[in-house]
Amino acid sequence: MLLGRFDDIKHGQKDVKILRFENYCNFGNKTAKCLITAKETKNHKMHKINIYSLQLSAN
């Protein structure tokens, strides 16, 4: 699930957005919360999305 799409305030790049996602994954009998941060770059020459970080938190 997309939590939000944010401006890149860390580097101030206007053609970059930071996307944050959350979901739950099952590993055997355990459930882990998956947090994904992606960096979306858009400009006149390219459009790409790179995974920036991934965190798993087992409950």
Coordinates of C-alpha atoms in Angstrom, one line a residue, residues 2 6 9 34 38 42 45:
L2 CA 1.4 3.4 -0.9
F6 CA 6.8 13.3 -1.0
I9 CA 13.6 17.7 0.9
C34 CA 7.7 -4.5 5.1
A38 CA 11.7 4.3 -3.4
K42 CA 11.4 12.2 -13.7
K45 CA 15.5 12.6 -20.5

